[in-house]
Amino acid sequence: MSVILDHLPELWQGLVVTLQLTAASFLGAAVLGVVVTALRVSPVRVLRAIGTAYVETFQNLPLLVLLVLAVFGLPEIGIQADLLVTAIVVIAVYEAAYIGEALRSGVNAVSKGQGEAARAIGLTFTQSLRHVILPQALRTVVQPLGNIFIALTMNTALAGAVGVIDLTAAANRVNLVEAQPIPIFVGAGLAYALLAACAGFVTGRLEKKLVILR
């Protein structure tokens, strides 16, 4: 315990970076995930194919490979970006495939009559999706989105492998100095567990509230 207290500033800074990675990546993934969902359920065949290709590609590639390619490969072709920003973008693009699929399952759960009614009153596909379908779909996938958020939180630890000093990387640095892996990494693991528990609690409360409002 004393080793954690001795290095609390470094570990705290790592936790802050983890929170920044998580929040920014999830926000970006949510926005991109909505776009992917729109492509997946589009009446235009080419757009559906693009959405499917996106999901199949990123769901079948390891996140670490994408991080390494972005951080070490892009500078080779003249694309320079801040390390933290690069990690956020890569994680967001990766997780958007999962959010897109979760939202698509929610869209499929909405009664077809809702879409037909929207078209009957003159709404376009985009308008019906935005004002009628997606609001109802979101209520059915709160828990899956919460699970994706938790998985994303854990995946941010991979950013440490490409140089981002998140909680895992900060814990590793402390361990290199103190050589006490058990208390250091148990402490880091408890921090991740606390973040996951908080996310699960919020998701559960939100799910109950939205179910009541339906």
Short mmCIF file of C-alpha atoms in Angstrom, two decimals, residues 25-38 40 51 54-56 58-59 63 66 88-104 145 148 152 155:
data_model
loop_
_atom_site.label_atom_id
_atom_site.label_comp_id
_atom_site.label_asym_id
_atom_site.label_seq_id
_atom_site.Cartn_x
_atom_site.Cartn_y
_atom_site.Cartn_z
CA SER A 25 -13.02 7.63 -27.55
CA PHE A 26 -16.55 6.66 -26.56
CA LEU A 27 -17.95 9.99 -27.71
CA GLY A 28 -16.22 9.64 -31.08
CA ALA A 29 -17.25 6.00 -31.38
CA ALA A 30 -20.88 6.87 -30.60
CA VAL A 31 -21.02 9.53 -33.32
CA LEU A 32 -19.32 7.29 -35.88
CA GLY A 33 -21.40 4.32 -34.73
CA VAL A 34 -24.61 6.17 -35.59
CA VAL A 35 -23.24 6.78 -39.09
CA VAL A 36 -22.34 3.10 -39.42
CA THR A 37 -25.83 2.13 -38.30
CA ALA A 38 -27.38 4.47 -40.87
CA ARG A 40 -26.18 -0.67 -42.38
CA GLY A 51 -21.39 -0.30 -43.63
CA TYR A 54 -16.58 -1.36 -42.11
CA VAL A 55 -18.01 -3.56 -39.38
CA GLU A 56 -16.47 -6.77 -40.69
CA PHE A 58 -12.74 -3.57 -37.66
CA GLN A 59 -14.37 -6.40 -35.75
CA LEU A 63 -6.94 -3.05 -31.68
CA LEU A 66 -4.35 -0.65 -35.44
CA ILE A 88 -8.35 8.38 -29.21
CA VAL A 89 -9.11 8.35 -32.93
CA VAL A 90 -7.98 4.75 -33.41
CA ILE A 91 -9.96 3.47 -30.43
CA ALA A 92 -13.03 5.44 -31.54
CA VAL A 93 -12.86 4.07 -35.08
CA TYR A 94 -12.41 0.54 -33.74
CA GLU A 95 -15.23 0.67 -31.17
CA ALA A 96 -17.62 2.35 -33.63
CA ALA A 97 -17.99 -1.00 -35.37
CA TYR A 98 -19.36 -2.53 -32.16
CA ILE A 99 -21.59 0.43 -31.34
CA GLY A 100 -22.92 0.38 -34.90
CA GLU A 101 -23.88 -3.27 -34.58
CA ALA A 102 -25.50 -2.69 -31.18
CA LEU A 103 -27.55 0.18 -32.56
CA ARG A 104 -28.50 -1.86 -35.63
CA LEU A 145 -23.84 0.08 -25.04
CA ILE A 148 -19.20 -1.69 -24.92
CA LEU A 152 -13.59 0.28 -24.29
CA ASN A 155 -9.07 -1.51 -24.16
#
